mmCIF file of C-alpha atoms in Angstrom:
data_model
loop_
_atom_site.group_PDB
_atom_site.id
_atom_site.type_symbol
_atom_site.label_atom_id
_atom_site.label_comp_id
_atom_site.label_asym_id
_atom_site.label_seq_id
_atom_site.Cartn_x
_atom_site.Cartn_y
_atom_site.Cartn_z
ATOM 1 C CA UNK O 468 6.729 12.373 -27.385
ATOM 2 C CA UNK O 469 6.481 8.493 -27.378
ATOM 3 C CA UNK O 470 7.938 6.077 -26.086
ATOM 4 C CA UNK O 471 5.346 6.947 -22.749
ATOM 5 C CA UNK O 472 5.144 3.794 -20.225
ATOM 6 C CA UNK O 473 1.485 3.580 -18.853
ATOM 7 C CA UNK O 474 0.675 4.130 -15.012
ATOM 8 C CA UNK O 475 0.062 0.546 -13.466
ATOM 9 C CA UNK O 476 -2.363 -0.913 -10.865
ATOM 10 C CA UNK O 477 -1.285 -3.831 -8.085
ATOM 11 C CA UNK O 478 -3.950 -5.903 -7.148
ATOM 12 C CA UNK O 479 -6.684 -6.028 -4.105
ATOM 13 C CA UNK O 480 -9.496 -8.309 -3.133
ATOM 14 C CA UNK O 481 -11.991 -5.818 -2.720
ATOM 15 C CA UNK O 482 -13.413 -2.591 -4.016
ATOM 16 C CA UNK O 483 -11.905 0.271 -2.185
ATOM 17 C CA UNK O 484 -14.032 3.088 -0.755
ATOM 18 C CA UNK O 485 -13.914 6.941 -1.569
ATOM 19 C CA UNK O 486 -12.271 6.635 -4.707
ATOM 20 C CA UNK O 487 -12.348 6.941 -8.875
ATOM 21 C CA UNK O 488 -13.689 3.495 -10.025
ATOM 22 C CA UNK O 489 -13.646 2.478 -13.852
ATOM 23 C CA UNK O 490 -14.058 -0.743 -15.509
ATOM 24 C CA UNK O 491 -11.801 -2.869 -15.733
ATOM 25 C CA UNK O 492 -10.940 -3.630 -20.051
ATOM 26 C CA UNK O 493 -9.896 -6.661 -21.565
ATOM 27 C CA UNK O 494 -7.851 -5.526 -24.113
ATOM 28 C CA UNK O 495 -4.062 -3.950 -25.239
ATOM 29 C CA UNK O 496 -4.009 -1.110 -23.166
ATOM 30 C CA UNK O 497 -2.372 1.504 -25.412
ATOM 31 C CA UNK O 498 -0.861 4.963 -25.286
ATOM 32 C CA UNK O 499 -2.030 7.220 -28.503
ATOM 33 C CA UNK O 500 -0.404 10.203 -29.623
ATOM 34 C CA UNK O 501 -1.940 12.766 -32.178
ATOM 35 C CA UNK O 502 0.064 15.754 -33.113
ATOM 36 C CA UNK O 503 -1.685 16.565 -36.419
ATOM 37 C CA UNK O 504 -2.008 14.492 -38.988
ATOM 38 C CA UNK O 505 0.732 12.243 -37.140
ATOM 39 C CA UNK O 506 -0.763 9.430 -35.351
ATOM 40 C CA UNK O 507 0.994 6.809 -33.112
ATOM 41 C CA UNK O 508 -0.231 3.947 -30.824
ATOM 42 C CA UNK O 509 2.199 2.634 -28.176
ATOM 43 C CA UNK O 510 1.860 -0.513 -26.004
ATOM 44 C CA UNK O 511 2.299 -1.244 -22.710
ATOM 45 C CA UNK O 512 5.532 -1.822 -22.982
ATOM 46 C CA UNK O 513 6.212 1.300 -25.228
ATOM 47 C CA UNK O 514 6.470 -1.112 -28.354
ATOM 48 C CA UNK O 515 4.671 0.643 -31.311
ATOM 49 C CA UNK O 516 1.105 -1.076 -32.488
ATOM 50 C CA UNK O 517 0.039 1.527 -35.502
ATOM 51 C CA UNK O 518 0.439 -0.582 -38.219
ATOM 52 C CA UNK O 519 -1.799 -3.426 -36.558
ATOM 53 C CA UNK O 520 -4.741 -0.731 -36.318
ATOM 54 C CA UNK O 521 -5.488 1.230 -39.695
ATOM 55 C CA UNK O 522 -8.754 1.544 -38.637
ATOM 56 C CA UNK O 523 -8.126 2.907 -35.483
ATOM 57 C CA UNK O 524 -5.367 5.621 -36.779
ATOM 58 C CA UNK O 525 -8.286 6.926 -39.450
ATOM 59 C CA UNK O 526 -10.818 7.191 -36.487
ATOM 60 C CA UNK O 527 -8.424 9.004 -34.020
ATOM 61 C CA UNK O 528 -7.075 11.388 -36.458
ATOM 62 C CA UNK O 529 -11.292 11.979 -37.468
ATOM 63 C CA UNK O 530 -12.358 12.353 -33.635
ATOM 64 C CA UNK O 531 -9.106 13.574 -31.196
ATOM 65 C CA UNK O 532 -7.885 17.143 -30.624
ATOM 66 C CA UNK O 533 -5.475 17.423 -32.477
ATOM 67 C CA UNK O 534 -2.637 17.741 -30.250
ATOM 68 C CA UNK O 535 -2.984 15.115 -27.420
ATOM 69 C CA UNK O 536 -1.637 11.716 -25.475
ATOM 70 C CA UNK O 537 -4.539 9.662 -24.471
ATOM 71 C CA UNK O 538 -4.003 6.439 -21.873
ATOM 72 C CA UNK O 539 -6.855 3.978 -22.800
ATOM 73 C CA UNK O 540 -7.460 0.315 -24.198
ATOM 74 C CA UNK O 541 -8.095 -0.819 -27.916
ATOM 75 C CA UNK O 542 -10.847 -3.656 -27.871
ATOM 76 C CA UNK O 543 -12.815 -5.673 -30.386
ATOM 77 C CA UNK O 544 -15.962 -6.900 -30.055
ATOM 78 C CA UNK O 545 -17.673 -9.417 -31.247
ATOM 79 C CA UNK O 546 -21.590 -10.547 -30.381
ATOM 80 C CA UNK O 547 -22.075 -8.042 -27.195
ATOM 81 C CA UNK O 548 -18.645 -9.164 -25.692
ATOM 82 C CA UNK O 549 -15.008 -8.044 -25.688
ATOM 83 C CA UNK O 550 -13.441 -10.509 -27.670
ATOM 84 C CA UNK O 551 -9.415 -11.272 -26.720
ATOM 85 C CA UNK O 552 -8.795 -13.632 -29.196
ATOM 86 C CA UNK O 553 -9.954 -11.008 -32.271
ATOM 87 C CA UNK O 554 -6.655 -9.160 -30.583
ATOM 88 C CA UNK O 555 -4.576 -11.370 -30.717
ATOM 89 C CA UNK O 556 -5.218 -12.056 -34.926
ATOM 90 C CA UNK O 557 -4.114 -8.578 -35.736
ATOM 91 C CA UNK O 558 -0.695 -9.106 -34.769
ATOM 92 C CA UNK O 559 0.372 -10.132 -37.828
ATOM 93 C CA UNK O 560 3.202 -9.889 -39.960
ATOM 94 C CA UNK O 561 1.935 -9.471 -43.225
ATOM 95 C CA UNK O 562 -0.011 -5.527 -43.627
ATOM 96 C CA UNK O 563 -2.725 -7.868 -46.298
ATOM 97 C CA UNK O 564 -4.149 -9.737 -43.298
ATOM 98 C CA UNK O 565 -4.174 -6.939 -40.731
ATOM 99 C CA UNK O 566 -6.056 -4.803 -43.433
ATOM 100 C CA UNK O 567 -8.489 -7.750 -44.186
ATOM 101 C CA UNK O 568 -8.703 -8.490 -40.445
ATOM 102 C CA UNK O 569 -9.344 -4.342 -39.689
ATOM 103 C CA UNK O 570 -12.631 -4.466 -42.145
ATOM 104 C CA UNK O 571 -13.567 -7.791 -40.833
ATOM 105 C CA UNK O 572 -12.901 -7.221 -37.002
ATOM 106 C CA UNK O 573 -12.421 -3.532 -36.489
ATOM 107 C CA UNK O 574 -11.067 -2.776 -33.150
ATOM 108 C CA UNK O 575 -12.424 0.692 -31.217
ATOM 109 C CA UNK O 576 -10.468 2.530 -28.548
ATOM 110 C CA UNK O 577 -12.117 3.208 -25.452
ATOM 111 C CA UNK O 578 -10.145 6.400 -23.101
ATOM 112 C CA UNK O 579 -9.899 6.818 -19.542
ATOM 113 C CA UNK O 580 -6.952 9.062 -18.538
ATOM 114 C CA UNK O 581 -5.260 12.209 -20.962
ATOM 115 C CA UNK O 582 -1.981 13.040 -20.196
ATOM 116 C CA UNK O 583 -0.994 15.889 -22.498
ATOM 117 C CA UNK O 584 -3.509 18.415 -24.485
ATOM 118 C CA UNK O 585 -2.926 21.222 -26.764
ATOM 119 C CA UNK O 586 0.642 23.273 -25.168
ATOM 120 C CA UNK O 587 -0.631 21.917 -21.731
ATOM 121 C CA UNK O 588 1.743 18.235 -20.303
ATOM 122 C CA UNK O 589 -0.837 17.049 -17.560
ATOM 123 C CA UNK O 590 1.522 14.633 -15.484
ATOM 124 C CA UNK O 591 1.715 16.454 -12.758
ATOM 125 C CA UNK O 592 -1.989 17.423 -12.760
ATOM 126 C CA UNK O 593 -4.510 15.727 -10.318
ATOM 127 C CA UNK O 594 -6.724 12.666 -11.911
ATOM 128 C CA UNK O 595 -9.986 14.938 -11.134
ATOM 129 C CA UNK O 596 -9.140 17.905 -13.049
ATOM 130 C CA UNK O 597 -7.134 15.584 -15.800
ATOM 131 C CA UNK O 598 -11.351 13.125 -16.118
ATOM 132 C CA UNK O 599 -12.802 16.702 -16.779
ATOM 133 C CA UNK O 600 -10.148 17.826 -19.237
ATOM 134 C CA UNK O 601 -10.722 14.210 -20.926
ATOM 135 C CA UNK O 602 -14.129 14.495 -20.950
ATOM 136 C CA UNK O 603 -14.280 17.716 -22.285
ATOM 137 C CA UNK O 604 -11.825 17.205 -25.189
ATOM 138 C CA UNK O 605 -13.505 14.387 -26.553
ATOM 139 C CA UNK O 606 -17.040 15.418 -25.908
ATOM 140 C CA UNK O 607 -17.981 15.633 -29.426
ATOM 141 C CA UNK O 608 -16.348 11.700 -30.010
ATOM 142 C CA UNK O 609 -17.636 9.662 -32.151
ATOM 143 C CA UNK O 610 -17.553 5.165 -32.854
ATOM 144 C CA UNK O 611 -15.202 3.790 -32.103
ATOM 145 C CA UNK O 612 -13.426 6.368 -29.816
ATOM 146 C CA UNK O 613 -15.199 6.421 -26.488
ATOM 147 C CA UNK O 614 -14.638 7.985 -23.269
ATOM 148 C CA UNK O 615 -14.359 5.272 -20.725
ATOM 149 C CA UNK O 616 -17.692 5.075 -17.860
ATOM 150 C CA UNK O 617 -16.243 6.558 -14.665
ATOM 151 C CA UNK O 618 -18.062 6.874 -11.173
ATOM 152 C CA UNK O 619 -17.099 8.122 -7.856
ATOM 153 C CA UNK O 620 -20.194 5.705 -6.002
ATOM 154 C CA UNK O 621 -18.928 2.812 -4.737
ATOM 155 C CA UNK O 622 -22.000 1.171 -4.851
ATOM 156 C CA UNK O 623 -21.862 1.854 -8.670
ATOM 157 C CA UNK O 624 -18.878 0.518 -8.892
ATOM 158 C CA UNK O 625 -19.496 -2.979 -6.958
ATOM 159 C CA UNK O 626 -22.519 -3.133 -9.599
ATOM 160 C CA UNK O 627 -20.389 -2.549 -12.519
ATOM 161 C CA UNK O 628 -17.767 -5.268 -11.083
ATOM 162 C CA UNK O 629 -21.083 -7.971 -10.835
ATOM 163 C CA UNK O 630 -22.920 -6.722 -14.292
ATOM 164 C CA UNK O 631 -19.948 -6.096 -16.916
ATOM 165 C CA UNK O 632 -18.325 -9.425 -16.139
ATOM 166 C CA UNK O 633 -21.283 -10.707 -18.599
ATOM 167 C CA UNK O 634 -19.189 -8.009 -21.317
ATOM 168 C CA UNK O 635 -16.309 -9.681 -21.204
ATOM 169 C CA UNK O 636 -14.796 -7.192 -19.009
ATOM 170 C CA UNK O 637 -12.770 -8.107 -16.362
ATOM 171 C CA UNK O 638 -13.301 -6.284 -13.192
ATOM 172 C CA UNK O 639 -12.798 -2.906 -11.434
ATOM 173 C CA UNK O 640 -9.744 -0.091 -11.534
ATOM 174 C CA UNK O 641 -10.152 2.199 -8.690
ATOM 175 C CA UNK O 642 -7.836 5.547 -8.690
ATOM 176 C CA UNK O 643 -7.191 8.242 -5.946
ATOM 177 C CA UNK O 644 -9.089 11.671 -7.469
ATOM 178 C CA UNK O 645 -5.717 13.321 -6.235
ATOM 179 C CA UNK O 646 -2.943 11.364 -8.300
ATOM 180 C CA UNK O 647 -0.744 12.475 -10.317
ATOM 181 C CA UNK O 648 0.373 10.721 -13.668
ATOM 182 C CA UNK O 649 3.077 8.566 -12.645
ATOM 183 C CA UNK O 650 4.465 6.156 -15.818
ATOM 184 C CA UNK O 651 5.183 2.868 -15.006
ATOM 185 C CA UNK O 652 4.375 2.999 -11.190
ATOM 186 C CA UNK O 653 1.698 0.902 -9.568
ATOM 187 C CA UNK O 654 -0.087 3.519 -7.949
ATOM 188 C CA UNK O 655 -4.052 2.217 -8.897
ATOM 189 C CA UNK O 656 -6.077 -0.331 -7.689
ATOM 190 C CA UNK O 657 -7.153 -3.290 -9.957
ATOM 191 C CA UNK O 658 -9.912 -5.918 -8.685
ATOM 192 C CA UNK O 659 -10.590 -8.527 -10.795
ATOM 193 C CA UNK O 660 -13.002 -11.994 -10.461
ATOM 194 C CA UNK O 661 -11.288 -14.615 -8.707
ATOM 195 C CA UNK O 662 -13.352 -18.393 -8.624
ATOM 196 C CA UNK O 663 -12.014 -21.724 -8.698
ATOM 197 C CA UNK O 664 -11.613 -25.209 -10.841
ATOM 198 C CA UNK O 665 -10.713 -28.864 -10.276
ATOM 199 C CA UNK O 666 -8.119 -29.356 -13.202
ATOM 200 C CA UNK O 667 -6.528 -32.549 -14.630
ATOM 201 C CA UNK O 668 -2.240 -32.084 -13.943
ATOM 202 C CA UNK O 669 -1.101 -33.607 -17.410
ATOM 203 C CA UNK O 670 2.539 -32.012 -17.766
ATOM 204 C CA UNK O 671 4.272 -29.575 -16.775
ATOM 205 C CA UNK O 672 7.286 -27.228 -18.406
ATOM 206 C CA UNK O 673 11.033 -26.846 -16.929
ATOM 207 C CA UNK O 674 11.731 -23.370 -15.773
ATOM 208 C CA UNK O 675 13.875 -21.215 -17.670
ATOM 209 C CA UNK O 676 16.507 -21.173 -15.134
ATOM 210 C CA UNK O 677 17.307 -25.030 -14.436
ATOM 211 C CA UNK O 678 15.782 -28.332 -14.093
ATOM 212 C CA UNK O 679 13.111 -27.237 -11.905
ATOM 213 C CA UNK O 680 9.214 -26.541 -12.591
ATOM 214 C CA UNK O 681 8.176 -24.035 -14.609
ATOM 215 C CA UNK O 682 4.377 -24.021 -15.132
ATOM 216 C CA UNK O 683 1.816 -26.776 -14.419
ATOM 217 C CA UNK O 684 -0.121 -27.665 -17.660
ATOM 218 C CA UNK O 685 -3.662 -28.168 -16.732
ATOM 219 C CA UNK O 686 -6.554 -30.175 -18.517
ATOM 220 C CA UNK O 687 -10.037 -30.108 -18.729
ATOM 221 C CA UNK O 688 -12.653 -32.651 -20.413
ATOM 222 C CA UNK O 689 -15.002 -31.572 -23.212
ATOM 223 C CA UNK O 690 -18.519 -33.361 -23.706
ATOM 224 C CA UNK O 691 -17.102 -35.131 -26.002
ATOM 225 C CA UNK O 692 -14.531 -37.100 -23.173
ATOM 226 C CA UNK O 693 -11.706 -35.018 -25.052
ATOM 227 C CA UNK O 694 -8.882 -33.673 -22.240
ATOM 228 C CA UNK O 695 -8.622 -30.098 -23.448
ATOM 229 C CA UNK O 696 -5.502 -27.877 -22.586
ATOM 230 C CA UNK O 697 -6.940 -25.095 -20.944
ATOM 231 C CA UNK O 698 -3.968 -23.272 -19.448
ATOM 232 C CA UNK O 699 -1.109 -23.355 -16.941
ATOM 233 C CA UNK O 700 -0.606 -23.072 -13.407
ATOM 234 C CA UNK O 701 2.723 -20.782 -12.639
ATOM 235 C CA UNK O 702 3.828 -18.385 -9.762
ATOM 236 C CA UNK O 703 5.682 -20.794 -7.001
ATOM 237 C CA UNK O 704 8.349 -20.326 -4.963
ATOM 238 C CA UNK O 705 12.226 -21.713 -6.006
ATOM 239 C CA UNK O 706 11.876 -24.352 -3.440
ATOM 240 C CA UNK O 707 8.452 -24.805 -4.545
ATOM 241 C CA UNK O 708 9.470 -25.867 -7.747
ATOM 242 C CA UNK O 709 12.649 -28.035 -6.731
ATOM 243 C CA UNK O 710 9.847 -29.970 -5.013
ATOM 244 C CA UNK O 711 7.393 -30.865 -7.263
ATOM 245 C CA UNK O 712 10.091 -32.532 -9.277
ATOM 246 C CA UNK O 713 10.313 -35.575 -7.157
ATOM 247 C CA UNK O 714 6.815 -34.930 -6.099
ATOM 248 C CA UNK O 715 5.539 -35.656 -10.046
ATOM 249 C CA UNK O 716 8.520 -38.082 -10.624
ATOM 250 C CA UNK O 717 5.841 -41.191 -10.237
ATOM 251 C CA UNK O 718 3.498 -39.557 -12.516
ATOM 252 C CA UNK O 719 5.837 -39.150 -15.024
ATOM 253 C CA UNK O 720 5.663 -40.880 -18.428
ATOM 254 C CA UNK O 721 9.139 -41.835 -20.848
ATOM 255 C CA UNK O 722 7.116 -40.290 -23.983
ATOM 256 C CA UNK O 723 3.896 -38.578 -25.050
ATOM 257 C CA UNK O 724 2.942 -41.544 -26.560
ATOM 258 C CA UNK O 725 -0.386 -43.084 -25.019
ATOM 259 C CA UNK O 726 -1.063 -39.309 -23.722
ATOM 260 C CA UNK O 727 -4.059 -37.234 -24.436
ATOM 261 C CA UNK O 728 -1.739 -34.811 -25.988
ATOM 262 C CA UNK O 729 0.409 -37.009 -27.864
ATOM 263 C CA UNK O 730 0.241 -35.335 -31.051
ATOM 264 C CA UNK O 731 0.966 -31.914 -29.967
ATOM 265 C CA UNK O 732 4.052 -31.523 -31.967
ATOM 266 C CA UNK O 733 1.420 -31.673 -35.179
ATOM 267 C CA UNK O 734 0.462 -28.241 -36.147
ATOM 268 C CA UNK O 735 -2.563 -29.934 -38.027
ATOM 269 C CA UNK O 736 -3.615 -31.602 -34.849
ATOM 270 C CA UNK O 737 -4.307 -28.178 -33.254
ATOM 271 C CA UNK O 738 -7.654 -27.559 -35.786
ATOM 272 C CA UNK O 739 -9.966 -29.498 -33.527
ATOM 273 C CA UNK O 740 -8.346 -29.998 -29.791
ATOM 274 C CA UNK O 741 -6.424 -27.786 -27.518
ATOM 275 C CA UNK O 742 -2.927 -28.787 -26.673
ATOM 276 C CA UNK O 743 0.341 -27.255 -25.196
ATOM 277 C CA UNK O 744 2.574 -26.188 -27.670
ATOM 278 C CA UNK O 745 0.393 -24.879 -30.266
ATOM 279 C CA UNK O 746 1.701 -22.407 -33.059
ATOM 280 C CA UNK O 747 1.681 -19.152 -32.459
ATOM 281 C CA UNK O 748 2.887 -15.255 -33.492
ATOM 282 C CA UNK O 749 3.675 -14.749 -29.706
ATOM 283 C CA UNK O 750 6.353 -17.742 -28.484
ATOM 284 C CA UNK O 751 8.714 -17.393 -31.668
ATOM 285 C CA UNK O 752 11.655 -19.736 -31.383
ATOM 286 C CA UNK O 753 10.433 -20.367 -27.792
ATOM 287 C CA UNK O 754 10.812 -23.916 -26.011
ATOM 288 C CA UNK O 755 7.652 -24.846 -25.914
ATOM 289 C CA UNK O 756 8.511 -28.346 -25.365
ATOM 290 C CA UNK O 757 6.927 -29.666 -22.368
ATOM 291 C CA UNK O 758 7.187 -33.089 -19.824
ATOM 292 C CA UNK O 759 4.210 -35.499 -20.353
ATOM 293 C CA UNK O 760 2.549 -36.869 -16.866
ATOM 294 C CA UNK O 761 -0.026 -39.558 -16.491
ATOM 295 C CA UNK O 762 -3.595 -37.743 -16.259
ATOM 296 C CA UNK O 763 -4.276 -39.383 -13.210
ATOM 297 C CA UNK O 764 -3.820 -36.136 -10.552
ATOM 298 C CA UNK O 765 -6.512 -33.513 -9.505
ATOM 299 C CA UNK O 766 -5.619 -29.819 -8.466
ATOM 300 C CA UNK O 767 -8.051 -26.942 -7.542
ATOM 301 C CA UNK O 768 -6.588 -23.826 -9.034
ATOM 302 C CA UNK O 769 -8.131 -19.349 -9.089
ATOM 303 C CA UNK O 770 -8.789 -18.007 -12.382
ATOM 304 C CA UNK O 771 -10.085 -15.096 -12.950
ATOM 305 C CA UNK O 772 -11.943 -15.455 -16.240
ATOM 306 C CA UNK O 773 -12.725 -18.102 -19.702
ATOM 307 C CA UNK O 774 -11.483 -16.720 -22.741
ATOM 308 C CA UNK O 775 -13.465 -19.375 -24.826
ATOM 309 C CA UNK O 776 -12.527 -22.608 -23.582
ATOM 310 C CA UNK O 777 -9.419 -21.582 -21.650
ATOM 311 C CA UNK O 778 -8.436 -19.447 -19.249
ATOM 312 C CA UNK O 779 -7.240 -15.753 -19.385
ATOM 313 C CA UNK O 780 -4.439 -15.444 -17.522
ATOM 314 C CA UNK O 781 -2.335 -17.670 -15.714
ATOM 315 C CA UNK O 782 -3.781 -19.896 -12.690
ATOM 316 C CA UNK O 783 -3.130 -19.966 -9.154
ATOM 317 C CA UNK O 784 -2.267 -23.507 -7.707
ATOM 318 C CA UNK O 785 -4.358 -23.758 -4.253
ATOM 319 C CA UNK O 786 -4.619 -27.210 -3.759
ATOM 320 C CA UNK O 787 -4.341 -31.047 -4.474
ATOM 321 C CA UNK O 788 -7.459 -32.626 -4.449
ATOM 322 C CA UNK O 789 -6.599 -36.278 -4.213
ATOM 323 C CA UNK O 790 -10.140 -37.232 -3.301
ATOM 324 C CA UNK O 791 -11.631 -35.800 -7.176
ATOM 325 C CA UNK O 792 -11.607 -38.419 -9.766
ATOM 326 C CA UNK O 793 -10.170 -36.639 -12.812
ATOM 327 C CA UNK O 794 -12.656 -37.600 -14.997
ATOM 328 C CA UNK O 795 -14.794 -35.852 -13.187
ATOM 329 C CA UNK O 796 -12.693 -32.457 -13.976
ATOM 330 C CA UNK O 797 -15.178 -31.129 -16.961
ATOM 331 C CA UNK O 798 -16.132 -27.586 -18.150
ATOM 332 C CA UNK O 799 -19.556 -28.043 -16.267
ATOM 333 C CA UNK O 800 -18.442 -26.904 -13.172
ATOM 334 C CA UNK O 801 -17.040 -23.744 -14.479
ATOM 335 C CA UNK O 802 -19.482 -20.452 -13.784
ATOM 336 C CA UNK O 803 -20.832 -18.673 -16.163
ATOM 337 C CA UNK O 804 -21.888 -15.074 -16.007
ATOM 338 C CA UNK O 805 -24.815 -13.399 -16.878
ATOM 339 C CA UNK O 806 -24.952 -11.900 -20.139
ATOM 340 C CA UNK O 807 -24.835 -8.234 -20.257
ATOM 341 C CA UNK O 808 -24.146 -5.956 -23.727
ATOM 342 C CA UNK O 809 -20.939 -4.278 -24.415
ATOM 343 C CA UNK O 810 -22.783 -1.553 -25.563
ATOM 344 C CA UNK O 811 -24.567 -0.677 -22.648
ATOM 345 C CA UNK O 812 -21.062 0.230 -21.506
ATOM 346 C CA UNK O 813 -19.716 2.148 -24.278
ATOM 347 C CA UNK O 814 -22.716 4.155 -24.710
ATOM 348 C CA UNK O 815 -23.764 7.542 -22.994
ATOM 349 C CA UNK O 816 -27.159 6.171 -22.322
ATOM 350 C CA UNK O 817 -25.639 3.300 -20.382
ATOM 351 C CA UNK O 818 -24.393 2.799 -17.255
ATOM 352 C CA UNK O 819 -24.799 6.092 -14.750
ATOM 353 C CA UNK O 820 -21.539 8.186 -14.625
ATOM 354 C CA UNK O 821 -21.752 8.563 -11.008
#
């Protein structure tokens, strides 16, 4: 019965050998429950998402056993390509828009462990045995359920970690065959795309706990010479952050005025330019006031992936570059990868199972 926590993954910087590999998804990873015609979809946090996915509940109850708890990851897609930002939309207060949004950008849900079927709870039962009770119960699955691609080659799975990238997907999850379902441990593997930028440093935010820094708001120009927020910079040490205090004291501007961002307190000025503080479902009453710095220092920063014109997840800081010119910082330099269809993925004639 829900609430179940997922099973977690801590990260690695390579691909493991002799193990379970699976994609990596860019989506909410969700726990479903069917027990008849009862349907429920819990996040990773055990926070119910049903109502955000009519679709989904229709096409679970139409293509699940119909007593089971699936692990897996809704995603929408959009043009060959997971699409994050399609997500994010159908959090929504008001059950008019998530119902428009469902017919306009239906979501799927794509499975990759089962941890209860029929009478049978399958914690305790080995990850081999619980991929061929998965793929067995939902053999006869239909759009947009799918049973997520699962090999046991490595050298499958450093092709899938090169090729799906192009999807939108964002790396590789490798498993022992012998574990156990363990909620809310970090007993898998996850390796993801790391690469690099020069960004512009054009603010940064206070951390919650005291006048020290928070997150580094980094910049990047468009062709059109626009500085575009493209994300933040955030996982130092105390000390760290007691540092660059004084360190971006000289940089440091009395207002927003005169700064690329100066209007990011307008909600209409968000339409056509990427700033800190935008409006959004997520932050809620949250600070999102920030401290405006002359655009005049360079650092190099990993990201993992572009989600549009910003990045994914939060940046790692790994260096000043003092000797880049920060107009020089533009999306040019960022990689792109090479296209490759979503549905090559999903489907059974895709990629080998291994």
């Amino acid at each position: 019965m829900p609430p179940v926590k997922p099973m977690l993954a801590k990260a690695a910087g390579r691909i493991p050998d002799g193990m379970h590999y699976e994609a990596k998804w860019d989506g909410f990873r969700a726990i479903v429950f069917r027990d008849g015609d009862e349907v429920e979809i819990g996040s990773r946090s055990a926070k119910p998402l049903t109502r955000y996915f009519p679709e989904l509940v229709a096409a679970l109850r139409a293509n699940l056993p119909v007593r089971c708890v699936l692990d897996g990851e809704i995603v929408i897609a959009r043009d060959g390509r997971l699409d994050f930002d399609a997500l994010l939309e159908r959090i929504h207060p008001a059950d008019s828009r998530v119902r428009m949004l469902a017919e306009r950008t239906p979501a799927s849900f794509v499975a990759f462990d089962i941890l209860a079927h029929g009478d049978d709870a399958l914690l305790t039962t080995e990850l081999a045995a619980r991929r061929e009770r998965l793929v067995r119960a939902l053999r006869e699955t239909a759009e947009p359920v799918h049973v997520a691609p699962a090999t046991s080659d490595v050298d499958v799975a450093r092709q899938w970690f090169e090729q799906f990238e192009g999807a939108g997907l964002d790396g590789v999850i490798a498993k022992r065959l012998t574990l156990p379902y363990r909620p809310d441990e970090r007993l898998m593997v996850k390796v993801k795309h790391e690469r690099t930028a020069d960004c512009v440093l054009a603010g940064f935010r206070y951390h919650k706990s005291g006048p020290v820094v928070g997150s580094l708001l980094l910049g990047l120009y468009d062709s059109s010479g626009t500085l575009q927020h493209v994300g933040v910079s955030a996982s130092f040490t105390m000390r760290r952050r007691e540092e660059l205090v004084a360190e971006l004291e000289p940089l440091r501007m009395d207002s927003a005025a005169g700064h690329p961002w100066a209007e990011w307190e307008r909600e209409a000025a968000h339409a056509n330019s990427r700033m800190p503080g935008g409006p959004s479902r997520w932050t809620g009453t949250k600070d999102l006031s920030w401290v405006p710095l002359r655009p005049e220092r360079v650092l190099e920063v990993a990201y993992d992936h572009m989600q549009g014109d910003r990045f994914r997840h939060t940046a790692r800081f790994c260096r000043w570059r003092d000797d880049r010119d920060p107009a020089s910082c533009t999306y040019a330099q960022l990689e792109e990868p090479v296209g490759y269809d979503l549905a090559q993925v999903l489907t059974p004639s895709g990629p080998p199972a291994g």
